[in-house]
JSON list of C-alpha atoms in Angstrom, two decimals:
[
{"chain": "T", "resi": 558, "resn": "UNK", "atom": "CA", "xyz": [18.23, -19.96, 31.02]},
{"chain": "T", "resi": 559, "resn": "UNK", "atom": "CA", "xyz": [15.51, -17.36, 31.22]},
{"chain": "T", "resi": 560, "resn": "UNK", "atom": "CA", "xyz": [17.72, -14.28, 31.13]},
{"chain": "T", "resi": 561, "resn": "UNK", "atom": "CA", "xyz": [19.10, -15.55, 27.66]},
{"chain": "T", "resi": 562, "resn": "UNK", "atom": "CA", "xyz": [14.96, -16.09, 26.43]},
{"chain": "T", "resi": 563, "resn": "UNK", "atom": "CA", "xyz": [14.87, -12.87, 28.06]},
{"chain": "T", "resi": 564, "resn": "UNK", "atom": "CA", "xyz": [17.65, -10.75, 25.72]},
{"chain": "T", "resi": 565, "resn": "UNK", "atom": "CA", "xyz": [16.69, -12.97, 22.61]},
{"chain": "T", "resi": 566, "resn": "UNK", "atom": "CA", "xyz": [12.64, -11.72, 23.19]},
{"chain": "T", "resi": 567, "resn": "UNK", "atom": "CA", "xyz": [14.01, -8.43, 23.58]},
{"chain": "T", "resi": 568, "resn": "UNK", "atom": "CA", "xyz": [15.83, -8.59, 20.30]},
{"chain": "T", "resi": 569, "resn": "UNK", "atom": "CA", "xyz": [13.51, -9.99, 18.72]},
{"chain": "T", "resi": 570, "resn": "UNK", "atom": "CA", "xyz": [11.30, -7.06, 19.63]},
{"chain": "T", "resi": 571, "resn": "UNK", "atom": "CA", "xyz": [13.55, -4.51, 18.63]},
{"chain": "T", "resi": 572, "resn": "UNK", "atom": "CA", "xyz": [13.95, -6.16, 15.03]},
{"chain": "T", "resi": 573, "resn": "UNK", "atom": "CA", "xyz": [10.31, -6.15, 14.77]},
{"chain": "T", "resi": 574, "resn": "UNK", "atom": "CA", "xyz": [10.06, -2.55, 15.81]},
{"chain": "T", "resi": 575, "resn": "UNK", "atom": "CA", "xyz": [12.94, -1.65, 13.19]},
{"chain": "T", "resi": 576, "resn": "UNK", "atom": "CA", "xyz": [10.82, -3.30, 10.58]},
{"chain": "T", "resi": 577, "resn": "UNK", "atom": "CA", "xyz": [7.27, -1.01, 11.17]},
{"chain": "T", "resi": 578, "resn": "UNK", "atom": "CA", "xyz": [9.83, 1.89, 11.24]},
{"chain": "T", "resi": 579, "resn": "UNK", "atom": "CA", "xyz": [11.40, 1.28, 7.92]},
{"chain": "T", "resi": 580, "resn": "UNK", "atom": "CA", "xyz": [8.36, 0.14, 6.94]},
{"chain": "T", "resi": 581, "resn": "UNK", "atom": "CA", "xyz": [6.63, 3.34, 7.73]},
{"chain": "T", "resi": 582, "resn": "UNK", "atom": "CA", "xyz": [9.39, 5.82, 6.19]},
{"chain": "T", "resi": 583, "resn": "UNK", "atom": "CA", "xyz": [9.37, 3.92, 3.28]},
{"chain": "T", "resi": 584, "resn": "UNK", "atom": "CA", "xyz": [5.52, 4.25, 2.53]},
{"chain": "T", "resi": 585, "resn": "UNK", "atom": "CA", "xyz": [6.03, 7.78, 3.80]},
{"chain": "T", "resi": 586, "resn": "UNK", "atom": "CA", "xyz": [8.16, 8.91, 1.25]},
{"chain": "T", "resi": 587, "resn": "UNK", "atom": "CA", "xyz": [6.14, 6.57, -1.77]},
{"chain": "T", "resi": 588, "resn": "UNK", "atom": "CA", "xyz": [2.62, 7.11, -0.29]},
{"chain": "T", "resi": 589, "resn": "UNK", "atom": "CA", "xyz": [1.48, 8.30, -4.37]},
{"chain": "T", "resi": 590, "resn": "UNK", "atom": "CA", "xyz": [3.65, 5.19, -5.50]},
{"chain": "T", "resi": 591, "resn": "UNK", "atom": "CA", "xyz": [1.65, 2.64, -3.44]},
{"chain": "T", "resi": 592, "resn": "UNK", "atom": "CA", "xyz": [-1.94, 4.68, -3.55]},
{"chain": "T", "resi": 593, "resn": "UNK", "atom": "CA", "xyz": [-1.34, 4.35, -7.59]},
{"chain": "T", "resi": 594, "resn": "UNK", "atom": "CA", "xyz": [-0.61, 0.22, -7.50]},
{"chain": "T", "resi": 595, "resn": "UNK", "atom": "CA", "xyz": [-3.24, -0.13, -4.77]},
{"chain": "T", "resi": 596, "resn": "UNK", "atom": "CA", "xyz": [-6.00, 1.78, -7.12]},
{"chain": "T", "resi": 597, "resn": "UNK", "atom": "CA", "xyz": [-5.02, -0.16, -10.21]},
{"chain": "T", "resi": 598, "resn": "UNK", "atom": "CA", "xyz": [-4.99, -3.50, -8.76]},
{"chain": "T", "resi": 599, "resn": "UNK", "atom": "CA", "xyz": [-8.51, -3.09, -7.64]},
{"chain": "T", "resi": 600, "resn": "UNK", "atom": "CA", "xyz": [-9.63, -2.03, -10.84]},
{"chain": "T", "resi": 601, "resn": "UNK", "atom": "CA", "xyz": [-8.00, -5.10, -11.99]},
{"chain": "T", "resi": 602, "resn": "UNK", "atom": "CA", "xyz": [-9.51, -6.82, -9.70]},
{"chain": "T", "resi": 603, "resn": "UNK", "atom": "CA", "xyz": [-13.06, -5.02, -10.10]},
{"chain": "T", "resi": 604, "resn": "UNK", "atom": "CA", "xyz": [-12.74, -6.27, -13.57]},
{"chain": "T", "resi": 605, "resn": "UNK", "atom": "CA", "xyz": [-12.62, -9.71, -13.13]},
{"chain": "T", "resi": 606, "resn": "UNK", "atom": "CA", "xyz": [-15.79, -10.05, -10.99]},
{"chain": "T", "resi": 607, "resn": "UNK", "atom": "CA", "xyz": [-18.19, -12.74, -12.39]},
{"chain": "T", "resi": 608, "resn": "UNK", "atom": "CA", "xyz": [-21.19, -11.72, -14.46]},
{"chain": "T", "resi": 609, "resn": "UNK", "atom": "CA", "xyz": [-24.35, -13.08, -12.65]},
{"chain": "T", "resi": 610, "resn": "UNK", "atom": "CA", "xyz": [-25.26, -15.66, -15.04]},
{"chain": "T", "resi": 611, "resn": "UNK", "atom": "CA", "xyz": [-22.18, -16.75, -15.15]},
{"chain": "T", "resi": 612, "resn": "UNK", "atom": "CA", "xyz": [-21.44, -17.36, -11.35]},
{"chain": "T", "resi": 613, "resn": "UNK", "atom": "CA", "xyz": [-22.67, -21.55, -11.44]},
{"chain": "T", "resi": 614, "resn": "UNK", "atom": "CA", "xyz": [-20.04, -21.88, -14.13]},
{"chain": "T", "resi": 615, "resn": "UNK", "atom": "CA", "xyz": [-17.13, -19.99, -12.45]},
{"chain": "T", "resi": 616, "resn": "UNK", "atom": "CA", "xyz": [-14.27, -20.94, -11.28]},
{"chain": "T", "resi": 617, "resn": "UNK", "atom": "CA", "xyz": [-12.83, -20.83, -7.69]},
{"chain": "T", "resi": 618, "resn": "UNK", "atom": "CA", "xyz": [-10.76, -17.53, -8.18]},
{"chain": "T", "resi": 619, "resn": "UNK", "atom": "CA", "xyz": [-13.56, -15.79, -9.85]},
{"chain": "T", "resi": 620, "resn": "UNK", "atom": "CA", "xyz": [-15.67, -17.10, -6.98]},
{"chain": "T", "resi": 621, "resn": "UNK", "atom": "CA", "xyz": [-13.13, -15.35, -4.55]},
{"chain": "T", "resi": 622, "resn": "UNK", "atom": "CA", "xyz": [-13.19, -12.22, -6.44]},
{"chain": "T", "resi": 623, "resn": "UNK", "atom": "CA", "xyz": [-17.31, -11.68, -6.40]},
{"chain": "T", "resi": 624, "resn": "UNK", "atom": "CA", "xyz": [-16.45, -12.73, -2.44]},
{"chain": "T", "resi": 625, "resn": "UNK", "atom": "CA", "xyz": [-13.43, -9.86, -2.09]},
{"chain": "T", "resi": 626, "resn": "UNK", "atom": "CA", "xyz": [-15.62, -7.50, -4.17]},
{"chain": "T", "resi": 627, "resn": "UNK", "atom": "CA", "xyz": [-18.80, -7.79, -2.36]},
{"chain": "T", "resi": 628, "resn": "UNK", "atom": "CA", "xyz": [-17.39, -7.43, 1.26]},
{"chain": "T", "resi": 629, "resn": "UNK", "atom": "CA", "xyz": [-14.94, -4.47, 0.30]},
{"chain": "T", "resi": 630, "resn": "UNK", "atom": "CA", "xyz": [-18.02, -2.33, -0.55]},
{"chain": "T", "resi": 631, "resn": "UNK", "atom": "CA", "xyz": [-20.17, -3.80, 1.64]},
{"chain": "T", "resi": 632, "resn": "UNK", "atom": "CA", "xyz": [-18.84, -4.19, 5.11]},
{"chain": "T", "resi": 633, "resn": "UNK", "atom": "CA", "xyz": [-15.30, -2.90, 5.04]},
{"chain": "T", "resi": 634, "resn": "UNK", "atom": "CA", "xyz": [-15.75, 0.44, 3.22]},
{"chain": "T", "resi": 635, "resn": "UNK", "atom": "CA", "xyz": [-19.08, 0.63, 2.48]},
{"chain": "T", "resi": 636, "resn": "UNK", "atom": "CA", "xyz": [-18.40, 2.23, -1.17]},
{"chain": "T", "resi": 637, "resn": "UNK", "atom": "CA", "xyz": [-18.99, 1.17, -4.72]},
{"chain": "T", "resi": 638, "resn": "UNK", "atom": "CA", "xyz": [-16.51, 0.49, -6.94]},
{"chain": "T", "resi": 639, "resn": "UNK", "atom": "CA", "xyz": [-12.65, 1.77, -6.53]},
{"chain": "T", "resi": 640, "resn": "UNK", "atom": "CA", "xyz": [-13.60, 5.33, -7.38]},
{"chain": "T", "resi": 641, "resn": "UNK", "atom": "CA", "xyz": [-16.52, 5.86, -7.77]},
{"chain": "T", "resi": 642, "resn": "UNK", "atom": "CA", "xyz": [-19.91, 3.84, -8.67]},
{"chain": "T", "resi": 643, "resn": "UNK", "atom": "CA", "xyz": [-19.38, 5.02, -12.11]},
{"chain": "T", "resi": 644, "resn": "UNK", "atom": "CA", "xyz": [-16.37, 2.47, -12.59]},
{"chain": "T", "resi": 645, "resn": "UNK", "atom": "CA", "xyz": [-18.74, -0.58, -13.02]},
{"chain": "T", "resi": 646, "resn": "UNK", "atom": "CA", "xyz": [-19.23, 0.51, -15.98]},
{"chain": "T", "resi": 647, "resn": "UNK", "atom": "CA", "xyz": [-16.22, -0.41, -17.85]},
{"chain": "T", "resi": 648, "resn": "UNK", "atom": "CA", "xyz": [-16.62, -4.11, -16.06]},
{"chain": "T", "resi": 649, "resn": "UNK", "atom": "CA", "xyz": [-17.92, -7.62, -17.65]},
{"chain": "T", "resi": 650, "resn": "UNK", "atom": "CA", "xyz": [-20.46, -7.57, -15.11]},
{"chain": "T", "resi": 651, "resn": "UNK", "atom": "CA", "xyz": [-21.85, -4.32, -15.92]},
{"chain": "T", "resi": 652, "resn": "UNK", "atom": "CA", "xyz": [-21.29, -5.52, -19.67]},
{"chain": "T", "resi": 653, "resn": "UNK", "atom": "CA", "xyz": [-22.90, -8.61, -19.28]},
{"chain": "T", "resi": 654, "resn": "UNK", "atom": "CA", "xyz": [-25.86, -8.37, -17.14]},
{"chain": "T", "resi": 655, "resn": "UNK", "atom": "CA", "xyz": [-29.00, -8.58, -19.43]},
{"chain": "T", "resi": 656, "resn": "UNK", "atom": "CA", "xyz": [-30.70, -5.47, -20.68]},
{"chain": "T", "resi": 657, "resn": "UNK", "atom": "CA", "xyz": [-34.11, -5.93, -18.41]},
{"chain": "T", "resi": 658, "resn": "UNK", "atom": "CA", "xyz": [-31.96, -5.63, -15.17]},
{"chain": "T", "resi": 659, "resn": "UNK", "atom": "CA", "xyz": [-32.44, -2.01, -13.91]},
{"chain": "T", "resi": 660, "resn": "UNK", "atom": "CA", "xyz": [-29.28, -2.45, -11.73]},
{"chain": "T", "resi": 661, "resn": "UNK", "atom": "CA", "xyz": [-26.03, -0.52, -12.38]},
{"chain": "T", "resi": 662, "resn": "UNK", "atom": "CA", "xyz": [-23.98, -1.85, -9.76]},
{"chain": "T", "resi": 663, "resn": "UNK", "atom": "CA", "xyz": [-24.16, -5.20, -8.05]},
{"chain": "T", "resi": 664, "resn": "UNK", "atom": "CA", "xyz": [-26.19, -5.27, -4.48]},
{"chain": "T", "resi": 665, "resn": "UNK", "atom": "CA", "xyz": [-23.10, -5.06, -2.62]},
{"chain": "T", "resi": 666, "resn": "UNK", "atom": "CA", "xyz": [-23.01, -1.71, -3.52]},
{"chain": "T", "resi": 667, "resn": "UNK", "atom": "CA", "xyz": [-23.85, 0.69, -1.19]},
{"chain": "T", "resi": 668, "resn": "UNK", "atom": "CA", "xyz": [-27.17, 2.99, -2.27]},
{"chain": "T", "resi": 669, "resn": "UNK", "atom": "CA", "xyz": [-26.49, 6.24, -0.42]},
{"chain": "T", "resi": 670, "resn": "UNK", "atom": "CA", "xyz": [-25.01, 8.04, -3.59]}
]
């Protein structure tokens, strides 16, 4: 009973390691491909964060997006926008925020620039 867990764990393994192989050859050989779809969907993305006086009337996903948005620059890659701080510009946020606000780029930003 244990020797057959034992060969189907062991398969199961080797499957899995086939997988991140494949897997890695794959984005080896399409590493511009998937750079390119990654960089556009955050720019997608970038564009749909709420503006601030917007945020009590937005909905969940927007909500979500401020969320993804703010912790991306903030704690995961410390950076501002997908490029470059410079790409808040073409945003509704940056669009939106009223003309007193000195602010560029939202606080999640990161100020070393």
């Amino acid at each position: 009973e244990s020797k057959c867990l034992l060969i189907v764990y062991i398969i199961l393994l080797f499957l899995v390691f086939i997988i991140q192989v494949s897997l890695a050859i794959f984005l080896g050989f399409n590493v511009k491909t998937v750079q390119n779809e990654v960089r556009d969907q955050l720019y997608k993305t970038l564009a749909k964060y709420p503006a601030d006086n917007a945020l009590n009337n937005a909905t969940t996903q927007e909500k979500e997006i401020k969320t993804f948005v703010d912790m991306m620059q903030g704690k995961w890659l410390k950076c501002c926008g997908v490029d470059s701080p410079e790409d808040w510009k073409n945003t509704t946020w940056y669009k939106s925020r009223e003309s007193s606000i000195k602010d560029e780029f939202p606080a999640s930003c990161c100020r070393s620039f």
